[in-house]
PDB file of C-alpha atoms in Angstrom:
ATOM      1  CA  MET L   1      -3.957 -25.267 -12.131  1.00 95.00           C
ATOM      2  CA  CYS L   2      -1.973 -28.339 -13.028  1.00 96.00           C
ATOM      3  CA  ASP L   3       1.601 -28.588 -14.071  1.00 97.00           C
ATOM      4  CA  MET L   4       2.288 -30.809 -17.058  1.00 96.00           C
ATOM      5  CA  ASP L   5       5.830 -32.127 -16.874  1.00 96.00           C
ATOM      6  CA  GLY L   6       6.093 -34.963 -14.281  1.00 96.00           C
ATOM      7  CA  VAL L   7       2.501 -34.425 -13.235  1.00 98.00           C
ATOM      8  CA  ALA L   8       0.051 -34.900 -16.209  1.00 98.00           C
ATOM      9  CA  ALA L   9       2.890 -35.847 -18.815  1.00 97.00           C
ATOM     10  CA  ASP L  10       5.405 -38.523 -18.128  1.00 97.00           C
ATOM     11  CA  LEU L  11       8.546 -36.262 -18.992  1.00 96.00           C
ATOM     12  CA  PHE L  12      11.258 -38.021 -17.069  1.00 96.00           C
ATOM     13  CA  PRO L  13      11.561 -41.207 -19.057  1.00 96.00           C
ATOM     14  CA  ALA L  14      11.606 -39.378 -22.365  1.00 96.00           C
ATOM     15  CA  TRP L  15      14.133 -36.657 -21.315  1.00 97.00           C
ATOM     16  CA  TYR L  16      16.418 -38.746 -19.323  1.00 97.00           C
ATOM     17  CA  GLY L  17      16.192 -41.539 -21.763  1.00 97.00           C
ATOM     18  CA  SER L  18      17.308 -39.145 -24.701  1.00 97.00           C
ATOM     19  CA  TYR L  19      20.189 -37.946 -22.404  1.00 98.00           C
ATOM     20  CA  ASN L  20      21.201 -41.546 -21.458  1.00 98.00           C
ATOM     21  CA  ARG L  21      21.234 -42.652 -25.069  1.00 97.00           C
ATOM     22  CA  SER L  22      23.430 -39.792 -26.182  1.00 97.00           C
ATOM     23  CA  THR L  23      25.908 -39.924 -23.267  1.00 98.00           C
ATOM     24  CA  GLY L  24      25.888 -43.497 -22.061  1.00 97.00           C
ATOM     25  CA  ASP L  25      24.857 -42.338 -18.627  1.00 98.00           C
ATOM     26  CA  ASN L  26      22.220 -44.069 -16.529  1.00 97.00           C
ATOM     27  CA  LEU L  27      20.285 -41.263 -15.055  1.00 97.00           C
ATOM     28  CA  ILE L  28      16.907 -42.355 -13.436  1.00 97.00           C
ATOM     29  CA  VAL L  29      14.209 -40.407 -11.449  1.00 96.00           C
ATOM     30  CA  GLU L  30      15.056 -42.356  -8.204  1.00 96.00           C
ATOM     31  CA  ARG L  31      18.594 -40.899  -8.133  1.00 96.00           C
ATOM     32  CA  VAL L  32      17.558 -37.282  -8.590  1.00 97.00           C
ATOM     33  CA  THR L  33      17.091 -35.987  -5.093  1.00 97.00           C
ATOM     34  CA  GLU L  34      17.314 -32.235  -5.845  1.00 95.00           C
ATOM     35  CA  TRP L  35      15.487 -29.997  -8.532  1.00 95.00           C
ATOM     36  CA  ASP L  36      18.694 -29.338 -10.374  1.00 96.00           C
ATOM     37  CA  VAL L  37      18.983 -32.707 -12.293  1.00 97.00           C
ATOM     38  CA  SER L  38      22.466 -31.638 -13.690  1.00 97.00           C
ATOM     39  CA  LYS L  39      24.104 -32.520 -10.157  1.00 97.00           C
ATOM     40  CA  PHE L  40      23.362 -36.080 -10.936  1.00 98.00           C
ATOM     41  CA  CYS L  41      24.660 -36.376 -14.433  1.00 97.00           C
ATOM     42  CA  LYS L  42      27.993 -37.511 -15.740  1.00 97.00           C
ATOM     43  CA  TYR L  43      27.751 -34.773 -18.370  1.00 97.00           C
ATOM     44  CA  PRO L  44      25.831 -31.931 -16.517  1.00 96.00           C
ATOM     45  CA  LYS L  45      26.175 -29.550 -19.356  1.00 94.00           C
ATOM     46  CA  GLU L  46      24.257 -31.744 -21.814  1.00 96.00           C
ATOM     47  CA  ILE L  47      21.160 -32.652 -19.637  1.00 97.00           C
ATOM     48  CA  TYR L  48      19.061 -29.438 -20.420  1.00 95.00           C
ATOM     49  CA  SER L  49      19.865 -29.315 -24.164  1.00 95.00           C
ATOM     50  CA  HIS L  50      17.753 -32.503 -24.426  1.00 96.00           C
ATOM     51  CA  LEU L  51      14.619 -30.325 -23.614  1.00 95.00           C
ATOM     52  CA  ASP L  52      15.209 -28.688 -26.942  1.00 95.00           C
ATOM     53  CA  GLN L  53      14.559 -31.758 -29.031  1.00 92.00           C
ATOM     54  CA  PRO L  54      11.708 -31.453 -31.562  1.00 95.00           C
ATOM     55  CA  SER L  55       8.766 -33.611 -30.609  1.00 94.00           C
ATOM     56  CA  LEU L  56       9.936 -34.287 -27.061  1.00 94.00           C
ATOM     57  CA  PHE L  57       6.800 -32.748 -25.454  1.00 94.00           C
ATOM     58  CA  ARG L  58       4.319 -33.462 -28.197  1.00 93.00           C
ATOM     59  CA  TYR L  59       4.392 -37.209 -27.786  1.00 93.00           C
ATOM     60  CA  LEU L  60       4.822 -37.715 -24.104  1.00 96.00           C
ATOM     61  CA  GLU L  61       2.692 -40.287 -22.509  1.00 97.00           C
ATOM     62  CA  PRO L  62       0.214 -39.118 -19.820  1.00 97.00           C
ATOM     63  CA  LEU L  63       1.104 -40.316 -16.408  1.00 98.00           C
ATOM     64  CA  PRO L  64      -1.111 -43.451 -15.392  1.00 98.00           C
ATOM     65  CA  GLY L  65      -4.569 -42.265 -14.569  1.00 97.00           C
ATOM     66  CA  ALA L  66      -3.915 -38.671 -15.603  1.00 97.00           C
ATOM     67  CA  LEU L  67      -6.547 -38.649 -18.368  1.00 96.00           C
ATOM     68  CA  GLU L  68      -9.337 -39.958 -16.282  1.00 96.00           C
ATOM     69  CA  ALA L  69      -8.521 -37.992 -13.139  1.00 97.00           C
ATOM     70  CA  ILE L  70      -8.202 -34.661 -14.956  1.00 96.00           C
ATOM     71  CA  SER L  71     -11.391 -35.352 -16.943  1.00 93.00           C
ATOM     72  CA  HIS L  72     -13.171 -36.005 -13.496  1.00 94.00           C
ATOM     73  CA  ILE L  73     -11.635 -32.947 -11.740  1.00 94.00           C
ATOM     74  CA  SER L  74     -12.396 -30.690 -14.740  1.00 92.00           C
ATOM     75  CA  GLN L  75     -16.127 -31.362 -14.213  1.00 89.00           C
ATOM     76  CA  ASP L  76     -15.925 -29.887 -10.683  1.00 86.00           C
ATOM     77  CA  THR L  77     -13.502 -27.053 -11.331  1.00 90.00           C
ATOM     78  CA  ASP L  78     -12.342 -24.501 -13.883  1.00 91.00           C
ATOM     79  CA  PHE L  79      -9.394 -26.633 -14.864  1.00 94.00           C
ATOM     80  CA  TRP L  80      -6.275 -25.142 -16.540  1.00 95.00           C
ATOM     81  CA  PHE L  81      -2.738 -26.371 -17.224  1.00 96.00           C
ATOM     82  CA  LEU L  82       0.048 -24.110 -15.900  1.00 95.00           C
ATOM     83  CA  THR L  83       3.304 -25.126 -17.215  1.00 93.00           C
ATOM     84  CA  ASP L  84       6.832 -23.784 -17.778  1.00 88.00           C
ATOM     85  CA  GLY L  85       7.928 -23.230 -21.386  1.00 82.00           C
ATOM     86  CA  GLN L  86      11.429 -24.384 -20.904  1.00 83.00           C
ATOM     87  CA  GLY L  87      12.690 -25.935 -24.229  1.00 82.00           C
ATOM     88  CA  LYS L  88      12.863 -24.606 -27.719  1.00 89.00           C
ATOM     89  CA  TYR L  89       9.640 -26.375 -28.794  1.00 93.00           C
ATOM     90  CA  ALA L  90       7.905 -26.738 -25.435  1.00 93.00           C
ATOM     91  CA  ALA L  91       5.193 -24.129 -25.637  1.00 91.00           C
ATOM     92  CA  SER L  92       3.729 -25.209 -28.978  1.00 92.00           C
ATOM     93  CA  GLU L  93       4.188 -28.905 -28.441  1.00 94.00           C
ATOM     94  CA  LYS L  94       2.523 -28.748 -24.951  1.00 94.00           C
ATOM     95  CA  GLN L  95      -0.411 -26.966 -26.535  1.00 92.00           C
ATOM     96  CA  GLU L  96      -0.697 -29.735 -29.061  1.00 93.00           C
ATOM     97  CA  TRP L  97      -0.389 -32.394 -26.426  1.00 94.00           C
ATOM     98  CA  VAL L  98      -3.361 -30.860 -24.477  1.00 94.00           C
ATOM     99  CA  ASP L  99      -5.300 -30.388 -27.809  1.00 93.00           C
ATOM    100  CA  ARG L 100      -4.783 -34.065 -28.581  1.00 93.00           C
ATOM    101  CA  LEU L 101      -5.421 -35.576 -25.231  1.00 94.00           C
ATOM    102  CA  PHE L 102      -7.761 -33.266 -23.721  1.00 92.00           C
ATOM    103  CA  PRO L 103      -9.874 -31.691 -26.617  1.00 90.00           C
ATOM    104  CA  SER L 104     -12.658 -30.845 -24.185  1.00 86.00           C
ATOM    105  CA  LEU L 105     -10.465 -28.276 -22.376  1.00 84.00           C
ATOM    106  CA  GLY L 106      -9.663 -26.399 -25.575  1.00 71.00           C
ATOM    107  CA  ARG L 107      -6.844 -24.138 -26.503  1.00 71.00           C
ATOM    108  CA  LYS L 108      -7.476 -21.460 -24.103  1.00 80.00           C
ATOM    109  CA  LYS L 109      -6.879 -23.671 -20.930  1.00 91.00           C
ATOM    110  CA  VAL L 110      -3.016 -23.736 -21.135  1.00 92.00           C
ATOM    111  CA  ILE L 111      -0.914 -21.017 -19.536  1.00 92.00           C
ATOM    112  CA  ILE L 112       2.763 -21.059 -20.225  1.00 92.00           C
ATOM    113  CA  CYS L 113       4.586 -19.309 -17.368  1.00 91.00           C
ATOM    114  CA  PRO L 114       7.949 -19.788 -15.740  1.00 87.00           C
ATOM    115  CA  GLN L 115       6.974 -17.945 -12.664  1.00 89.00           C
ATOM    116  CA  LYS L 116       3.760 -19.658 -11.491  1.00 93.00           C
ATOM    117  CA  SER L 117       3.503 -17.661  -8.306  1.00 89.00           C
ATOM    118  CA  ILE L 118       2.177 -14.680 -10.356  1.00 91.00           C
ATOM    119  CA  ILE L 119      -0.831 -16.601 -11.238  1.00 91.00           C
ATOM    120  CA  ARG L 120      -3.710 -16.491  -8.809  1.00 91.00           C
ATOM    121  CA  ALA L 121      -5.697 -19.581  -8.344  1.00 92.00           C
ATOM    122  CA  ASP L 122      -7.247 -21.796  -5.489  1.00 93.00           C
ATOM    123  CA  LEU L 123      -5.022 -24.768  -6.216  1.00 95.00           C
ATOM    124  CA  LEU L 124      -1.840 -25.980  -7.911  1.00 96.00           C
ATOM    125  CA  ILE L 125      -0.950 -29.533  -8.628  1.00 98.00           C
ATOM    126  CA  ASP L 126       2.837 -29.574  -9.112  1.00 98.00           C
ATOM    127  CA  ASP L 127       6.403 -31.175  -8.434  1.00 98.00           C
ATOM    128  CA  SER L 128       8.490 -28.327  -8.480  1.00 96.00           C
ATOM    129  CA  PRO L 129       9.855 -27.318  -5.025  1.00 97.00           C
ATOM    130  CA  ARG L 130      10.043 -23.623  -6.082  1.00 95.00           C
ATOM    131  CA  HIS L 131       6.446 -23.524  -7.388  1.00 96.00           C
ATOM    132  CA  LEU L 132       5.032 -25.426  -4.573  1.00 96.00           C
ATOM    133  CA  LYS L 133       6.694 -23.093  -2.032  1.00 96.00           C
ATOM    134  CA  GLU L 134       5.830 -19.748  -3.881  1.00 95.00           C
ATOM    135  CA  PHE L 135       2.320 -20.442  -4.829  1.00 94.00           C
ATOM    136  CA  PHE L 136      -0.282 -18.475  -2.849  1.00 91.00           C
ATOM    137  CA  GLY L 137      -3.201 -21.006  -2.967  1.00 92.00           C
ATOM    138  CA  ARG L 138      -3.537 -24.559  -1.768  1.00 95.00           C
ATOM    139  CA  THR L 139      -1.102 -27.087  -3.200  1.00 96.00           C
ATOM    140  CA  ILE L 140      -0.914 -30.720  -4.146  1.00 98.00           C
ATOM    141  CA  LYS L 141       2.569 -32.139  -4.374  1.00 98.00           C
ATOM    142  CA  PHE L 142       3.265 -35.075  -6.828  1.00 98.00           C
ATOM    143  CA  ASN L 143       5.793 -36.966  -4.823  1.00 98.00           C
ATOM    144  CA  TYR L 144       9.381 -37.398  -6.278  1.00 98.00           C
ATOM    145  CA  PRO L 145      12.823 -37.879  -4.802  1.00 98.00           C
ATOM    146  CA  HIS L 146      13.612 -34.204  -5.947  1.00 97.00           C
ATOM    147  CA  ASN L 147      10.817 -32.749  -3.740  1.00 97.00           C
ATOM    148  CA  ARG L 148      10.802 -34.910  -0.849  1.00 95.00           C
ATOM    149  CA  ASP L 149      11.369 -32.121   1.733  1.00 95.00           C
ATOM    150  CA  VAL L 150       8.837 -29.784   0.259  1.00 96.00           C
ATOM    151  CA  LEU L 151       5.555 -29.132   2.172  1.00 96.00           C
ATOM    152  CA  ALA L 152       2.211 -28.978   0.492  1.00 97.00           C
ATOM    153  CA  ASP L 153      -1.403 -29.239   1.624  1.00 96.00           C
ATOM    154  CA  TRP L 154      -1.660 -32.742   0.063  1.00 97.00           C
ATOM    155  CA  ASN L 155       0.927 -35.071  -1.157  1.00 97.00           C
ATOM    156  CA  VAL L 156       0.118 -37.821  -3.746  1.00 98.00           C
ATOM    157  CA  SER L 157       2.249 -40.364  -5.647  1.00 97.00           C
ATOM    158  CA  SER L 158      -0.310 -41.040  -8.327  1.00 98.00           C
ATOM    159  CA  TRP L 159      -3.479 -39.784  -9.976  1.00 98.00           C
ATOM    160  CA  ALA L 160      -5.386 -42.673  -8.329  1.00 98.00           C
ATOM    161  CA  GLU L 161      -4.386 -41.507  -4.975  1.00 98.00           C
ATOM    162  CA  LEU L 162      -5.313 -37.795  -5.970  1.00 98.00           C
ATOM    163  CA  LEU L 163      -8.790 -38.970  -7.104  1.00 97.00           C
ATOM    164  CA  LYS L 164      -9.310 -40.870  -3.677  1.00 97.00           C
ATOM    165  CA  LEU L 165      -8.623 -37.551  -1.883  1.00 97.00           C
ATOM    166  CA  TRP L 166     -10.559 -35.384  -4.316  1.00 96.00           C
ATOM    167  CA  PRO L 167     -13.798 -35.299  -2.335  1.00 95.00           C
ATOM    168  CA  GLU L 168     -11.730 -33.834   0.759  1.00 94.00           C
ATOM    169  CA  ILE L 169      -9.692 -31.476  -1.426  1.00 95.00           C
ATOM    170  CA  TYR L 170     -12.745 -30.176  -3.290  1.00 94.00           C
ATOM    171  CA  SER L 171     -14.796 -29.722  -0.160  1.00 92.00           C
ATOM    172  CA  LYS L 172     -11.934 -27.674   1.465  1.00 91.00           C
ATOM    173  CA  LEU L 173     -11.511 -25.507  -1.641  1.00 88.00           C
ATOM    174  CA  ILE L 174     -15.442 -24.749  -1.637  1.00 85.00           C
ATOM    175  CA  ALA L 175     -15.178 -24.112   2.152  1.00 79.00           C
ATOM    176  CA  GLY L 176     -12.290 -21.617   1.624  1.00 72.00           C
ATOM    177  CA  LYS L 177     -14.417 -19.804  -1.025  1.00 65.00           C
ATOM    178  CA  ILE L 178     -17.356 -19.581   1.294  1.00 51.00           C
ATOM    179  CA  GLY L 179     -15.182 -18.344   4.172  1.00 48.00           C
ATOM    180  CA  ALA L 180     -13.602 -15.752   1.998  1.00 44.00           C
ATOM    181  CA  SER L 181     -17.010 -14.296   0.870  1.00 38.00           C
TER     182      SER L 181
END
């Protein structure tokens, strides 16, 4: 399972950029050291409304290396996107994003779920402190200032770094399945 926002899709520049343009603030990822981004905004009541913009999620750029890495990982695993549907257009636009960038995964490989801990899977790639803490399987944390204190089985700062670790991660996932049999 792989989160989309901030992991596969580069949400923060688009979201924070929209907020900054409308408010004159200068919010950047490096300043956000907790999950609640509103604590770091001059206009905290406005930040989340920018998630409701039409086309925000549809046209996000993938994070560098995401397309290649996800294509590689999906050859070894039953790969799914598991994402929150926060935002008025988020669910439909995220599905369109996957359809456009990952046509081989297909429409049935996206789960929209705000409570990821109810989903049972072997692995979660995410950046959310809550989801990383509550998930029952193994976790890969995409490092950001907002999750620096959260523990995970593996920590990565890029898809290139994750791909370097992938043989180790995959062997541990397979070993866990064999041991559980």
